[in-house]
Amino acid sequence: MHLAPSILTANFARLEDELETAFAAGIRWLHLDVMDGRFVPNISFGPMVVKSLSPLAKRHGAVVDAHLMIEEPERYIEAFAAAGCDYISFHVEATTHAHRMVQMIRGLGCKAGVAFNPATPLSSIEELLPDLHLVVLMSVNPGYGGQRFIPSSLEKIARLRQLCIARGCPDLLIQVDGGVNPSNLPAVREAGADVVVVGSAVYNAEHSIVDSIAALQAV
Ligand code: DX5
Ligand code: ZN
């Protein structure tokens, strides 16, 4: 299972150091939360920041995964592909033509992911599964780091795992995003997560990055 730090609660004045520390602790997956202030209330960063961070990740053999919490994601897919993303995930709620988005992302040589919110049913992404590399199951309402894990997400993860098997996509990666920490990580993994996003569980005021990652790796 992959631990995928989100830099949303990292110190943006020291991003290189904070990422180097995470890579030195064994992290090989970077989750970049892109927010436009329209699809979600918060504004984070765009392709320019991704472009500056992806060489750092590549030096460590780490995967760069962009989670686009933006309206009209089709307008920006090329820019994120050019910025060095390995995976590009868009929200199924943010576009009319989700399958065309998957085709666009794959056509650019990136791996395609789709993200869906807590209120969005599995049926909304079911027809995309055979063409996806990643499914991002939101276990918080998107927009901010440091939120509480929505408990009903565990059952939804298990249903998604069953659906992937039923649709003949056992290798599709399930990424759980939001509110994951050492106390709920075992249950999230047990439910079927292949990748877990960890933001405030890695970048927080209480513990060092090294200790935070060690606590997650321990479970
Ligand atoms: C929320 C983001 C999540 C979140 C993860 O909109 O998609 O990636 O920042 O941060 P934590 O782990 O603190 O919930
Ligand atoms: Zn995210």
Short mmCIF file of C-alpha atoms and ligand atoms in Angstrom, two decimals:
data_model
loop_
_atom_site.label_atom_id
_atom_site.label_comp_id
_atom_site.label_asym_id
_atom_site.label_seq_id
_atom_site.Cartn_x
_atom_site.Cartn_y
_atom_site.Cartn_z
CA MET A 1 0.00 0.00 0.00
CA HIS A 2 1.30 3.49 -0.88
CA LEU A 3 1.39 6.46 1.52
CA ALA A 4 0.80 9.61 -0.53
CA PRO A 5 1.51 12.86 1.33
CA SER A 6 -0.53 15.89 0.35
CA ILE A 7 1.40 19.16 0.71
CA LEU A 8 -1.75 21.16 1.50
CA THR A 9 -0.80 21.56 5.17
CA ALA A 10 2.96 21.72 4.53
CA ASN A 11 4.97 24.91 5.01
CA PHE A 12 4.75 26.49 1.54
CA ALA A 13 7.79 28.63 2.30
CA ARG A 14 9.88 25.43 2.66
CA LEU A 15 8.31 22.99 0.23
CA GLU A 16 11.56 21.56 -1.14
CA ASP A 17 12.91 20.77 2.33
CA GLU A 18 9.61 19.31 3.49
CA LEU A 19 9.39 17.07 0.44
CA GLU A 20 13.05 15.98 0.69
CA THR A 21 12.39 14.99 4.31
CA ALA A 22 9.40 12.90 3.23
CA PHE A 23 11.35 11.22 0.41
CA ALA A 24 14.22 10.48 2.80
CA ALA A 25 11.67 8.77 5.05
CA GLY A 26 10.74 6.44 2.19
CA ILE A 27 7.81 8.24 0.60
CA ARG A 28 7.50 7.48 -3.15
CA TRP A 29 4.10 9.01 -3.98
CA LEU A 30 3.29 12.74 -4.00
CA HIS A 31 -0.36 13.88 -3.98
CA LEU A 32 -0.80 17.46 -5.21
CA ASP A 33 -4.14 19.05 -4.32
CA VAL A 34 -5.03 21.58 -6.98
CA MET A 35 -7.92 23.87 -5.99
CA ASP A 36 -9.48 26.73 -8.00
CA GLY A 37 -11.72 28.44 -5.44
CA ARG A 38 -14.78 27.49 -7.54
CA PHE A 39 -15.16 23.71 -7.45
CA VAL A 40 -14.00 23.95 -3.82
CA PRO A 41 -13.91 27.10 -1.62
CA ASN A 42 -10.12 27.07 -1.23
CA ILE A 43 -7.43 28.11 -3.75
CA SER A 44 -4.14 26.21 -3.59
CA PHE A 45 -1.73 26.14 -6.59
CA GLY A 46 -1.54 25.38 -10.34
CA PRO A 47 0.69 23.80 -13.00
CA MET A 48 3.62 26.16 -12.33
CA VAL A 49 4.06 24.83 -8.81
CA VAL A 50 3.64 21.25 -10.01
CA LYS A 51 6.28 21.92 -12.68
CA SER A 52 8.70 23.12 -10.00
CA LEU A 53 8.08 20.11 -7.72
CA SER A 54 7.93 17.22 -10.21
CA PRO A 55 11.70 17.09 -10.94
CA LEU A 56 12.27 16.71 -7.20
CA ALA A 57 9.89 13.77 -7.06
CA LYS A 58 11.36 12.17 -10.17
CA ARG A 59 14.88 12.35 -8.64
CA HIS A 60 13.56 10.08 -5.89
CA GLY A 61 11.58 7.83 -8.23
CA ALA A 62 8.37 9.15 -6.69
CA VAL A 63 5.01 9.24 -8.47
CA VAL A 64 3.49 12.68 -9.08
CA ASP A 65 -0.30 12.58 -8.73
CA ALA A 66 -2.38 15.72 -9.35
CA HIS A 67 -5.86 15.81 -7.80
CA LEU A 68 -7.75 18.47 -9.76
CA MET A 69 -10.47 19.99 -7.60
CA ILE A 70 -11.29 22.47 -10.32
CA GLU A 71 -14.16 23.38 -12.63
CA GLU A 72 -13.65 22.71 -16.38
CA PRO A 73 -10.66 20.39 -15.82
CA GLU A 74 -10.48 19.76 -19.59
CA ARG A 75 -8.98 23.25 -19.93
CA TYR A 76 -5.96 22.32 -17.83
CA ILE A 77 -5.15 18.67 -18.53
CA GLU A 78 -2.41 19.50 -21.04
CA ALA A 79 -0.74 21.96 -18.66
CA PHE A 80 -0.62 19.37 -15.87
CA ALA A 81 0.68 16.70 -18.22
CA ALA A 82 3.42 19.13 -19.35
CA ALA A 83 4.17 19.93 -15.69
CA GLY A 84 5.29 16.31 -15.21
CA CYS A 85 2.29 14.53 -13.66
CA ASP A 86 2.27 10.74 -13.76
CA TYR A 87 -1.40 10.57 -12.69
CA ILE A 88 -4.05 13.20 -13.33
CA SER A 89 -7.34 12.83 -11.44
CA PHE A 90 -10.35 15.04 -12.16
CA HIS A 91 -13.70 15.15 -10.33
CA VAL A 92 -16.56 13.37 -12.06
CA GLU A 93 -18.83 16.12 -10.68
CA ALA A 94 -16.83 18.82 -12.53
CA THR A 95 -17.33 17.77 -16.14
CA THR A 96 -20.09 16.69 -18.52
CA HIS A 97 -17.83 14.43 -20.57
CA ALA A 98 -15.93 12.31 -18.05
CA HIS A 99 -15.02 9.55 -20.49
CA ARG A 100 -13.59 12.05 -22.95
CA MET A 101 -11.46 13.41 -20.09
CA VAL A 102 -10.08 9.93 -19.45
CA GLN A 103 -9.26 9.59 -23.15
CA MET A 104 -7.55 13.02 -23.11
CA ILE A 105 -5.40 12.18 -20.06
CA ARG A 106 -4.35 8.83 -21.49
CA GLY A 107 -3.72 10.40 -24.90
CA LEU A 108 -1.20 12.70 -23.24
CA GLY A 109 0.68 9.71 -21.83
CA CYS A 110 -0.52 10.16 -18.26
CA LYS A 111 -2.39 7.69 -16.09
CA ALA A 112 -6.06 8.57 -15.66
CA GLY A 113 -7.82 8.95 -12.32
CA VAL A 114 -11.31 10.02 -11.38
CA ALA A 115 -12.20 11.49 -7.99
CA PHE A 116 -15.68 11.48 -6.47
CA ASN A 117 -17.16 13.22 -3.44
CA PRO A 118 -18.75 11.61 -0.37
CA ALA A 119 -22.30 12.22 -1.67
CA THR A 120 -21.53 10.93 -5.17
CA PRO A 121 -22.62 7.30 -5.72
CA LEU A 122 -20.41 4.57 -7.18
CA SER A 123 -22.80 4.37 -10.14
CA SER A 124 -21.51 7.75 -11.37
CA ILE A 125 -18.05 6.34 -12.09
CA GLU A 126 -18.89 2.69 -12.81
CA GLU A 127 -18.75 3.01 -16.60
CA LEU A 128 -15.29 4.65 -16.38
CA LEU A 129 -13.66 1.85 -14.39
CA PRO A 130 -12.37 -0.25 -17.33
CA ASP A 131 -10.43 2.78 -18.68
CA LEU A 132 -9.05 4.14 -15.39
CA HIS A 133 -5.74 3.60 -13.59
CA LEU A 134 -6.86 5.21 -10.32
CA VAL A 135 -10.09 6.00 -8.45
CA VAL A 136 -9.92 8.71 -5.76
CA LEU A 137 -12.57 8.07 -3.10
CA MET A 138 -13.02 11.26 -1.08
CA SER A 139 -13.37 10.50 2.63
CA VAL A 140 -13.80 14.21 3.43
CA ASN A 141 -15.64 16.95 1.57
CA PRO A 142 -12.86 18.41 -0.60
CA GLY A 143 -11.29 21.80 -0.07
CA TYR A 144 -9.16 21.66 3.05
CA GLY A 145 -6.59 19.54 4.83
CA GLY A 146 -7.04 18.55 8.46
CA GLN A 147 -10.70 17.50 8.26
CA ARG A 148 -12.23 14.50 10.01
CA PHE A 149 -12.54 11.17 8.17
CA ILE A 150 -16.18 10.45 7.24
CA PRO A 151 -16.87 7.05 8.90
CA SER A 152 -19.26 5.76 6.22
CA SER A 153 -16.33 5.94 3.77
CA LEU A 154 -15.11 2.54 4.99
CA GLU A 155 -18.20 0.77 3.71
CA LYS A 156 -18.00 2.76 0.45
CA ILE A 157 -14.37 1.69 -0.05
CA ALA A 158 -15.37 -1.95 0.38
CA ARG A 159 -18.22 -1.57 -2.13
CA LEU A 160 -15.86 0.11 -4.59
CA ARG A 161 -13.38 -2.75 -4.20
CA GLN A 162 -16.18 -5.26 -4.93
CA LEU A 163 -17.34 -3.21 -7.93
CA CYS A 164 -13.81 -3.11 -9.40
CA ILE A 165 -13.61 -6.89 -9.14
CA ALA A 166 -17.12 -7.32 -10.58
CA ARG A 167 -16.23 -5.09 -13.55
CA GLY A 168 -13.04 -7.01 -14.28
CA CYS A 169 -10.63 -4.28 -13.08
CA PRO A 170 -8.86 -5.92 -10.09
CA ASP A 171 -5.67 -3.93 -10.79
CA LEU A 172 -7.37 -0.54 -10.65
CA LEU A 173 -5.82 1.43 -7.76
CA ILE A 174 -8.19 2.72 -5.08
CA GLN A 175 -6.89 5.93 -3.48
CA VAL A 176 -8.59 7.13 -0.29
CA ASP A 177 -8.27 10.86 0.23
CA GLY A 178 -8.98 12.83 3.36
CA GLY A 179 -8.81 12.47 7.13
CA VAL A 180 -6.57 9.39 7.16
CA ASN A 181 -4.29 9.03 10.21
CA PRO A 182 -2.58 6.23 12.19
CA SER A 183 -5.77 5.39 14.09
CA ASN A 184 -7.97 4.74 11.05
CA LEU A 185 -5.30 3.65 8.55
CA PRO A 186 -5.61 -0.09 9.36
CA ALA A 187 -9.37 -0.02 8.74
CA VAL A 188 -8.91 1.98 5.53
CA ARG A 189 -6.38 -0.56 4.29
CA GLU A 190 -8.58 -3.48 5.37
CA ALA A 191 -11.51 -1.99 3.44
CA GLY A 192 -9.45 -2.13 0.24
CA ALA A 193 -7.38 1.04 -0.23
CA ASP A 194 -4.23 0.70 -2.36
CA VAL A 195 -3.08 4.32 -1.87
CA VAL A 196 -3.88 6.59 1.07
CA VAL A 197 -3.47 10.33 0.95
CA VAL A 198 -2.04 11.73 4.15
CA GLY A 199 -1.90 15.49 4.57
CA SER A 200 -2.18 16.70 8.15
CA ALA A 201 -1.08 13.27 9.36
CA VAL A 202 2.34 14.09 7.83
CA TYR A 203 2.49 17.89 7.90
CA ASN A 204 1.29 19.11 11.29
CA ALA A 205 2.42 21.28 14.21
CA GLU A 206 2.43 18.47 16.79
CA HIS A 207 5.04 16.09 15.37
CA SER A 208 8.01 16.20 13.02
CA ILE A 209 7.57 14.96 9.45
CA VAL A 210 9.87 12.03 10.21
CA ASP A 211 7.93 11.00 13.33
CA SER A 212 4.57 11.50 11.56
CA ILE A 213 5.59 9.26 8.66
CA ALA A 214 7.08 6.68 11.03
CA ALA A 215 3.78 6.55 12.94
CA LEU A 216 1.92 5.84 9.69
CA GLN A 217 4.46 3.27 8.48
CA ALA A 218 4.25 1.52 11.86
CA VAL A 219 0.58 0.63 11.25
C1 DX5 B 1 -8.94 17.69 0.54
C2 DX5 B 1 -7.75 17.07 -0.19
C3 DX5 B 1 -7.09 15.99 0.62
C4 DX5 B 1 -6.62 16.50 1.92
C5 DX5 B 1 -5.76 15.50 2.64
O1 DX5 B 1 -9.68 18.44 -0.35
O2 DX5 B 1 -8.19 16.45 -1.38
O3 DX5 B 1 -5.98 15.48 -0.11
O4 DX5 B 1 -5.88 17.67 1.74
O5 DX5 B 1 -5.39 16.13 3.81
P1 DX5 B 1 -5.77 15.42 5.20
O6 DX5 B 1 -5.04 14.11 5.18
O7 DX5 B 1 -5.24 16.40 6.24
O8 DX5 B 1 -7.25 15.27 5.22
ZN ZN B 2 -6.55 15.25 -2.60
#
